[in-house]
Short mmCIF file of C-alpha atoms in Angstrom, two decimals:
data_model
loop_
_atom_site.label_atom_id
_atom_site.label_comp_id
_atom_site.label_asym_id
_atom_site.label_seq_id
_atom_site.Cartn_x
_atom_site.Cartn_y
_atom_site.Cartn_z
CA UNK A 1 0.00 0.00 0.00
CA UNK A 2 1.96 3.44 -1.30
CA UNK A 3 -0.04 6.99 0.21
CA UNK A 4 0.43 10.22 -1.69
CA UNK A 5 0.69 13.59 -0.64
CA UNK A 6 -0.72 16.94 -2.91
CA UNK A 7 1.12 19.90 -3.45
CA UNK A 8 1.21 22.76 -6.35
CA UNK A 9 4.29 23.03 -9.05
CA UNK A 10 5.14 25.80 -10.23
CA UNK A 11 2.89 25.95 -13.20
CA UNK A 12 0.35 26.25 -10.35
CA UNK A 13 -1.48 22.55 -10.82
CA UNK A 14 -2.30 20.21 -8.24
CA UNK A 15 0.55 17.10 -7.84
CA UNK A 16 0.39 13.66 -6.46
CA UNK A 17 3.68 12.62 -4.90
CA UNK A 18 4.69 9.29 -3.40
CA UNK A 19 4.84 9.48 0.47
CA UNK A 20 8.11 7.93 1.13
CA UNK A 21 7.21 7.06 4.46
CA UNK A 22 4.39 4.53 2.94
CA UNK A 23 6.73 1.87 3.26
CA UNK A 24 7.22 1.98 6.95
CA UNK A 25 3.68 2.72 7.75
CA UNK A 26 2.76 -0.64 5.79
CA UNK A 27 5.14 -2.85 7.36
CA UNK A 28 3.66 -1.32 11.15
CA UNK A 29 0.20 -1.78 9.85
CA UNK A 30 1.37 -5.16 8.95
CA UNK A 31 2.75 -5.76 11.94
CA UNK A 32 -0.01 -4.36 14.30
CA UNK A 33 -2.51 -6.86 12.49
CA UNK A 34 -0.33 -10.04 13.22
CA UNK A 35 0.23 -9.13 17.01
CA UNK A 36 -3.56 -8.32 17.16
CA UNK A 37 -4.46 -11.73 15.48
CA UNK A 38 -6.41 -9.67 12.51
CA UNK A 39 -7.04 -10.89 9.26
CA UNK A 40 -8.41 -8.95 6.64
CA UNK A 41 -9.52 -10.15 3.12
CA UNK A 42 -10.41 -7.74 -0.11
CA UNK A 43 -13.13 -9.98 -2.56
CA UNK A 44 -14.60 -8.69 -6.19
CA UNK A 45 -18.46 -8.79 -6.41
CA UNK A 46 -18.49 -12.32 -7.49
CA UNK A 47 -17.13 -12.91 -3.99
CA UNK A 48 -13.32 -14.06 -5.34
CA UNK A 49 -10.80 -13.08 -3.52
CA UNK A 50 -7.97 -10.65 -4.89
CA UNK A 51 -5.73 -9.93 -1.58
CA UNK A 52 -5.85 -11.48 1.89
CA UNK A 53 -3.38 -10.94 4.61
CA UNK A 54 -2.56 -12.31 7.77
CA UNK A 55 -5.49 -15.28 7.22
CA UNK A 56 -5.23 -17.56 10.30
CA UNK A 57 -3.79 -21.09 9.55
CA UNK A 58 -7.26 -22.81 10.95
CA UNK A 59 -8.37 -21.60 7.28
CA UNK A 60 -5.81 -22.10 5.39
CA UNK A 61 -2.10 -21.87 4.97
CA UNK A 62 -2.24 -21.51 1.18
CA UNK A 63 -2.61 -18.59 -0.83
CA UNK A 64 -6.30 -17.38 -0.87
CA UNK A 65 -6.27 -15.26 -4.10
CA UNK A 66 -8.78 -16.34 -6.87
CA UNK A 67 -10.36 -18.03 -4.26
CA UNK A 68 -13.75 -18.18 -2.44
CA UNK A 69 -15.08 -18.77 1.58
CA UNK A 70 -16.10 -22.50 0.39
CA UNK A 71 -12.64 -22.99 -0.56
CA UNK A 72 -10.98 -22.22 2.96
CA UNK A 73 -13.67 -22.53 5.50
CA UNK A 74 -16.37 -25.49 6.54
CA UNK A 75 -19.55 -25.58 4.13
CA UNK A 76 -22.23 -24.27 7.15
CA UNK A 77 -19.63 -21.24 7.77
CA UNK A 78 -18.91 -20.51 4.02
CA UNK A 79 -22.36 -20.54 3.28
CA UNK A 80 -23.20 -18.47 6.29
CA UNK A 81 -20.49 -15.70 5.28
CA UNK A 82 -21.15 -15.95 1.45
CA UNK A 83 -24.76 -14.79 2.36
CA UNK A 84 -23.94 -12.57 4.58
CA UNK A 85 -21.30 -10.79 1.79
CA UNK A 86 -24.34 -11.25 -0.45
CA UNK A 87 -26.42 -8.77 1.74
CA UNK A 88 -23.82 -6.24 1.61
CA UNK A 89 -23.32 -6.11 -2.02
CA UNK A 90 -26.99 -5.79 -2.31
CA UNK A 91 -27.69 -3.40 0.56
CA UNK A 92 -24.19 -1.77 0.57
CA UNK A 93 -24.17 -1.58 4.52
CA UNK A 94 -21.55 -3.71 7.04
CA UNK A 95 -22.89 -6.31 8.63
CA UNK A 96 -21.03 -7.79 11.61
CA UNK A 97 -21.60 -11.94 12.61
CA UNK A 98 -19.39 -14.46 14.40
CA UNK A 99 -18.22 -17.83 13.09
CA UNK A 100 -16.82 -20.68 14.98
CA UNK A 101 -14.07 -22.92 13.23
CA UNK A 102 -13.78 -26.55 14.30
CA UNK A 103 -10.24 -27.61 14.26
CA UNK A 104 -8.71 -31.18 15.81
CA UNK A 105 -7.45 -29.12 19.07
CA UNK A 106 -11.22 -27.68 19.43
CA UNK A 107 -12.68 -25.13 17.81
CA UNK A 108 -12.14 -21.42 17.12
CA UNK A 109 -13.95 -18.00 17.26
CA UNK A 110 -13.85 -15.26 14.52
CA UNK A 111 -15.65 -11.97 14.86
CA UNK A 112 -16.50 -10.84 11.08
CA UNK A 113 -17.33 -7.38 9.85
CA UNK A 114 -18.20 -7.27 6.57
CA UNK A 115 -17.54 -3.60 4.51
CA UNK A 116 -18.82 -2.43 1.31
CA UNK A 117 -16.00 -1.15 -0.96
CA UNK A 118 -17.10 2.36 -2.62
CA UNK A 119 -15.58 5.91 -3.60
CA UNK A 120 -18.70 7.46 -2.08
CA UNK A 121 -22.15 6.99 -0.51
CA UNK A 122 -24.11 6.91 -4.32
CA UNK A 123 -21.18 4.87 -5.95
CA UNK A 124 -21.20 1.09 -6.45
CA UNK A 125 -19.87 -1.34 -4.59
CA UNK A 126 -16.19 -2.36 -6.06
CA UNK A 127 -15.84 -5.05 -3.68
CA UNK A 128 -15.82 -6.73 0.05
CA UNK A 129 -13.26 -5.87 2.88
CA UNK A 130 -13.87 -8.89 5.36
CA UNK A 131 -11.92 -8.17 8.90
CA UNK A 132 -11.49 -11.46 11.24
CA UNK A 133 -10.48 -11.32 14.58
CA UNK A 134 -9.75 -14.08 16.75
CA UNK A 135 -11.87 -14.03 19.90
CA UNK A 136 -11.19 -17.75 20.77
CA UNK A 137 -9.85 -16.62 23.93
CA UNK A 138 -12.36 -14.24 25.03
CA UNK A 139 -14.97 -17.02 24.46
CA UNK A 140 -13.01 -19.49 26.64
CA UNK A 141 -13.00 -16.86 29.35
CA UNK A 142 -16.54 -16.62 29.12
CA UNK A 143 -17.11 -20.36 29.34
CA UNK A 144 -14.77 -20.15 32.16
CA UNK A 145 -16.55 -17.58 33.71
CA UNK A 146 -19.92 -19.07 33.75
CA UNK A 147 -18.93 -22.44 34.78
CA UNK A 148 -17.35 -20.79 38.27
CA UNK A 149 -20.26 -18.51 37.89
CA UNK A 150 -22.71 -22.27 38.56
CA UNK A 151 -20.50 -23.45 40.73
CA UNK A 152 -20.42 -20.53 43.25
CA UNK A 153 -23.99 -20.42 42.99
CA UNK A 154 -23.81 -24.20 43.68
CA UNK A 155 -21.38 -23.75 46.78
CA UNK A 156 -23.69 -20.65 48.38
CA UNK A 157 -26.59 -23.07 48.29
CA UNK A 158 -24.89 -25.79 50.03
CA UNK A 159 -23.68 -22.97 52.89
CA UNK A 160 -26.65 -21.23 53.57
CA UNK A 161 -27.95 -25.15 54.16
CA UNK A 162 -25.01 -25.80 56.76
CA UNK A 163 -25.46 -21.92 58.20
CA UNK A 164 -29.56 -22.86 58.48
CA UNK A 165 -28.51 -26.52 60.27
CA UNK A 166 -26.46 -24.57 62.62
CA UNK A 167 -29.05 -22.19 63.17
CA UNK A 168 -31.59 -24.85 64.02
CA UNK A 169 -29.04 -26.92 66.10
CA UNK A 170 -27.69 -23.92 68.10
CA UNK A 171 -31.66 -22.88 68.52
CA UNK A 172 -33.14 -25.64 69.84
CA UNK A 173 -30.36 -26.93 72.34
CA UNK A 174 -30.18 -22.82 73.61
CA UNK A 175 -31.87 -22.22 76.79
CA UNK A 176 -31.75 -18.49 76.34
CA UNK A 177 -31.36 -15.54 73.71
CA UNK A 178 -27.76 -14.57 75.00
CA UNK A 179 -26.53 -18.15 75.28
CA UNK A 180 -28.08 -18.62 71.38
CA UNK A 181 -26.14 -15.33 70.07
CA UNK A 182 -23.27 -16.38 71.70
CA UNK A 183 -22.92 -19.89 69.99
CA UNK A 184 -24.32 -18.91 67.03
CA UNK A 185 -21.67 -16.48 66.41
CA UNK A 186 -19.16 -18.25 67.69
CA UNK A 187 -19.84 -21.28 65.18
CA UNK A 188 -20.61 -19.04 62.07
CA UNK A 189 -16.92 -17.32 62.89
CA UNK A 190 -15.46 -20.87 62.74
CA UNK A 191 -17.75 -21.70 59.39
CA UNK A 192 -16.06 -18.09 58.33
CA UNK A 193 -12.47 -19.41 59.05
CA UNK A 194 -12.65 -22.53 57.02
CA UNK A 195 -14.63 -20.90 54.30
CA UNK A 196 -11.53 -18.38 53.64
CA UNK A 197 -9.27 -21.78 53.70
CA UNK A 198 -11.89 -23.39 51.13
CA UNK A 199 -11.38 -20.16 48.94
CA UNK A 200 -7.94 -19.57 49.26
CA UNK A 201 -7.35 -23.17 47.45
CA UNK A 202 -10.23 -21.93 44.73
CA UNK A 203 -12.14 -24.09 46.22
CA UNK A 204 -9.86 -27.49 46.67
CA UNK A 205 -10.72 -27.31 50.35
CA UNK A 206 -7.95 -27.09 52.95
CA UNK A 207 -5.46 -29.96 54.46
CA UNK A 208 -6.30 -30.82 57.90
CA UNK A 209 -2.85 -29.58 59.66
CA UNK A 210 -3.66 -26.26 58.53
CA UNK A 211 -7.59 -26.57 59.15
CA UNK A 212 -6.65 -27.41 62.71
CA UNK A 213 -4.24 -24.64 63.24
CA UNK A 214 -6.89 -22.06 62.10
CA UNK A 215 -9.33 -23.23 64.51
CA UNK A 216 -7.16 -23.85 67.33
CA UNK A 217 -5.70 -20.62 66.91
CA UNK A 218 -8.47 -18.75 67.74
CA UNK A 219 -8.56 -20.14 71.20
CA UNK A 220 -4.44 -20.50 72.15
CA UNK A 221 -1.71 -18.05 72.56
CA UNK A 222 0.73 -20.64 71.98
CA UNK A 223 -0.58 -22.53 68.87
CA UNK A 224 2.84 -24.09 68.23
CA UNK A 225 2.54 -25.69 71.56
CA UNK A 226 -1.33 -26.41 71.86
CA UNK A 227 -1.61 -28.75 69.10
CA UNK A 228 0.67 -31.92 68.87
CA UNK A 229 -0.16 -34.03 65.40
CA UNK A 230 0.23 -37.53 64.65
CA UNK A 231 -0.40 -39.29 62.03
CA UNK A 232 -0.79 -38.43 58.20
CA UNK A 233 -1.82 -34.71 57.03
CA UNK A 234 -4.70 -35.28 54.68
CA UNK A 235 -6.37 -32.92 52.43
CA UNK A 236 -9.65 -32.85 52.56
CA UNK A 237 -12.51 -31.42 50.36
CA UNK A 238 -14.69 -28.67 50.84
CA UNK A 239 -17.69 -30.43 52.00
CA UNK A 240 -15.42 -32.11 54.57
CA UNK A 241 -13.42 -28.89 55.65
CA UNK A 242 -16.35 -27.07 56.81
CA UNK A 243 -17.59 -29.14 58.92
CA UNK A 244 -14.84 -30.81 60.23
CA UNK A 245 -14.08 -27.13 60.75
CA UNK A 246 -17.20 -26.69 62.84
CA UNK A 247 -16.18 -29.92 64.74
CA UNK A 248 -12.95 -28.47 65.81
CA UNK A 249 -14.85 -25.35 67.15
CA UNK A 250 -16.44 -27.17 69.45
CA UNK A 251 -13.62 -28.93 71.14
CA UNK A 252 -11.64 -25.96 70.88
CA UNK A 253 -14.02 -23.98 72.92
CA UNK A 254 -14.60 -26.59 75.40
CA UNK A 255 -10.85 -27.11 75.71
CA UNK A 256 -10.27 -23.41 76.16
CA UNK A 257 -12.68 -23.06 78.86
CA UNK A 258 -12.55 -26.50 80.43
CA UNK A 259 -10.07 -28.70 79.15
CA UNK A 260 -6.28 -28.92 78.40
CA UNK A 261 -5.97 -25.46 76.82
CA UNK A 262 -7.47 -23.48 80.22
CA UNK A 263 -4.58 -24.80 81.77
CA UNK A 264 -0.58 -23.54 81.54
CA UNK A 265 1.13 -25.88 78.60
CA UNK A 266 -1.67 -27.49 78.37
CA UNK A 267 -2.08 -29.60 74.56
CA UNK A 268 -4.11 -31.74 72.64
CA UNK A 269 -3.28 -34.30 70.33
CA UNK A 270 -4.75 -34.92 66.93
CA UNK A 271 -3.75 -38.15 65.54
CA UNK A 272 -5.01 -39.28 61.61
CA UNK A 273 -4.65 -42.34 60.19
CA UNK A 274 -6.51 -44.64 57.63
CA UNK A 275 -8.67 -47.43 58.20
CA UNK A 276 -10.15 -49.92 55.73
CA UNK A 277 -13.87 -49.55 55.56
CA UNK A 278 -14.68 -53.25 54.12
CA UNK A 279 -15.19 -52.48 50.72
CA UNK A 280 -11.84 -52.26 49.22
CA UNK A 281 -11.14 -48.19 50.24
CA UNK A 282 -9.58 -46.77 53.15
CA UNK A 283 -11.34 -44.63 55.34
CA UNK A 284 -9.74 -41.77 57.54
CA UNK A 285 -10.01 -41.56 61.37
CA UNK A 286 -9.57 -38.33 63.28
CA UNK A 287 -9.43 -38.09 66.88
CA UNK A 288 -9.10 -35.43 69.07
CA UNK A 289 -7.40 -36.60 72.75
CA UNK A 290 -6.36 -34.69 75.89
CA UNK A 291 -6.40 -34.50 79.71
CA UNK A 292 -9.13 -33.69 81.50
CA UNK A 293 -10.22 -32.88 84.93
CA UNK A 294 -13.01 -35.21 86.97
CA UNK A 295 -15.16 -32.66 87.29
CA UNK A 296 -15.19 -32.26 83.92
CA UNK A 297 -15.62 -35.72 82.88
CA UNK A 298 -18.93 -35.87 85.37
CA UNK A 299 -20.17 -33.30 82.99
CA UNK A 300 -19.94 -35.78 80.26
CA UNK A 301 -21.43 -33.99 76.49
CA UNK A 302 -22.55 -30.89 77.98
CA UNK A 303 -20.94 -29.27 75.02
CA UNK A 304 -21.23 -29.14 70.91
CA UNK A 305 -22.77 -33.09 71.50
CA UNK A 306 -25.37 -32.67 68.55
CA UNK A 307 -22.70 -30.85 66.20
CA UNK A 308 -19.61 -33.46 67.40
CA UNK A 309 -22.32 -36.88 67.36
CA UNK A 310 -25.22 -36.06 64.76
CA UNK A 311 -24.31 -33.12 62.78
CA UNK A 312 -20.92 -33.14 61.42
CA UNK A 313 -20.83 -36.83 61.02
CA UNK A 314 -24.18 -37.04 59.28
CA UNK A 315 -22.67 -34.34 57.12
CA UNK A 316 -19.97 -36.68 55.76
CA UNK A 317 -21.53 -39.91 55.80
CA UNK A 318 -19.68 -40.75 58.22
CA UNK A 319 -19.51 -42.32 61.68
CA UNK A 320 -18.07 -40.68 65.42
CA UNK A 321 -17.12 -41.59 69.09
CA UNK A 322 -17.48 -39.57 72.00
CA UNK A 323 -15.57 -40.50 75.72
CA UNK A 324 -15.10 -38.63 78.36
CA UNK A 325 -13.95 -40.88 81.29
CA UNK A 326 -10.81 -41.67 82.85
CA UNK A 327 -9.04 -38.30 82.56
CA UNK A 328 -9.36 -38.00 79.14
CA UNK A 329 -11.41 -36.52 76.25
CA UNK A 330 -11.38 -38.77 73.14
CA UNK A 331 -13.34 -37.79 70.03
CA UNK A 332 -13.26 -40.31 67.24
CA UNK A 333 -14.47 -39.07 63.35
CA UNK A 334 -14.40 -41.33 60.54
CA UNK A 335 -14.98 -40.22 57.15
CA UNK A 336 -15.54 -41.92 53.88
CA UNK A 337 -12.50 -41.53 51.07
CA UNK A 338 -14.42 -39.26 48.98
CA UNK A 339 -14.10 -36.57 51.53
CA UNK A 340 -10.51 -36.43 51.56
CA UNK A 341 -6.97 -37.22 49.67
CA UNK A 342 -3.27 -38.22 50.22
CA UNK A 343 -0.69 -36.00 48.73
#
């Protein structure tokens, strides 16, 4: 492509002179097309083409002059864009349309505008310019996008179910208005905790080291001395983090107030392991041990005993164990292998 610029001889009359910068504006134009993945294509009436540039290689990679759409592009696209340049040459206005390309690494996305070619408004149309742009990307992100779009709506559904079970739970076993607020936030602030360690992961869920510590924490000075683990470090799923999550509350709380934590280097131990569950799988066992006082044990699940017996295991499909005798809390919570993984 050569540009001109006018000027006046001396014999007064208008010149055309090459621009000698042409060159250099026509490799950048060039350039700026093949960084922003645009094609464009210049066809006669009879829809052949006489110049394409930059034509991506899921049409073709030979050269497209002389040709037509059918001869680079599927036979429902071609059609579709050959009636669509038919339009145009008939109305002489653009018309804009999107095709999609299948190719063996999946398909790709073109956003078309079709042009008239004319000197002026009440001239003929010369010809077609055809731009394509590549919008296989932006598609993907929208496919993306909707798919989290489900699943978060998905994953809100299934919370506001476990925040209305807590509700219910923490209701009916309240004996007062104060004693309800007080539980209730205190369990929808551990729901909170593992929540940010469900999104954190995009939604992986958490492993359980790091699901105790952010429970535990809450309710220790010294977490690096309240918590002793044995065992594997499993990670477990979302389902599984939140309310193993809202397990952990509850013996946290007790153990602050009552149990091993209330007292000066005081610990408890959290011990995981797996267990075959008969049908060729292994299940995982958490327990939760420490020291406790007598007077304590007398008052045997007077704390979190629906959430910690009904609730949480329930939740999981799984099974759990509650002592309190001999000095020593000891709760048991076996879940299925779907709730959780080995790294």
């Amino acid at each position: 492509m050569i540009t001109t610029a006018s000027g006046q001889g001396k014999d007064g009359k208008e010149r055309q002179t090459a621009n000698p910068k042409a060159p250099v504006v026509a490799r950048g134009l060039v350039q700026a097309m093949h960084n922003a993945g645009v094609a464009a294509i210049y066809q006669d009436n009879n829809l052949r083409v006489l110049w394409a540039h930059n034509l991506p290689s899921s049409w073709t990679s030979d050269a497209a002059a002389g040709k037509t759409d059918a001869d680079f592009l599927p036979a429902i696209q071609a059609e579709r864009m050959a009636a669509a340049k038919r339009a145009v040459l008939e109305s002489g206005k653009p018309m804009r349309l999107e095709i999609r390309v299948p190719q063996d690494e999946g398909a790709r996305w073109f956003e078309i505008w079709i042009d008239p070619d004319r000197e002026g408004p009440e001239r003929p149309v010369q010809g077609l310019i055809t731009t394509a742009v590549d919008i296989t990307e932006h598609r993907r992100r929208e496919q993306t996008l909707r798919a989290l779009l489900r699943e978060l709506s998905h994953r809100s559904k299934n919370l506001l179910a476990i925040i209305q079970s807590i509700a219910t739970q923490t209701g009916r076993y309240s004996g007062s208005i104060e004693t309800f607020l007080s539980r209730f936030r205190g369990r929808l602030q551990s729901l909170a905790a593992s929540q940010d360690l469900v999104t954190s992961s995009n939604w992986r869920g958490a492993d359980l080291h790091e699901l105790v510590l952010s429970q535990v924490g809450r309710y220790s000075a010294d977490i690096r001395h309240a918590v002793v683990f044995e065992g594997i470090n499993p990670y477990l799923n979302p389902n599984a983090t939140l309310h193993i999550g809202l397990a952990l509350h509850e013996l946290a709380v007790n153990s602050a107030n009552y149990g091993a934590l209330a007292k000066p280097g005081g610990f408890v131990t959290v011990a995981s392991r797996l267990v075959p569950d008969g049908d060729g799988e292994n299940s995982l066992s958490l327990a939760w041990t420490e020291a406790i006082s007598a007077d304590q044990a007398r008052n045997e699940k007077r704390f979190g005993s629906v959430t910690l017996e009904r609730v949480v295991p329930t939740s999981l499909n799984g099974a759990a164990s509650f002592q309190m005798d001999s000095g020593r809390l000891r709760y048991e919570l076996v879940i299925p292998a779907e709730s959780f993984e080995i790294e």
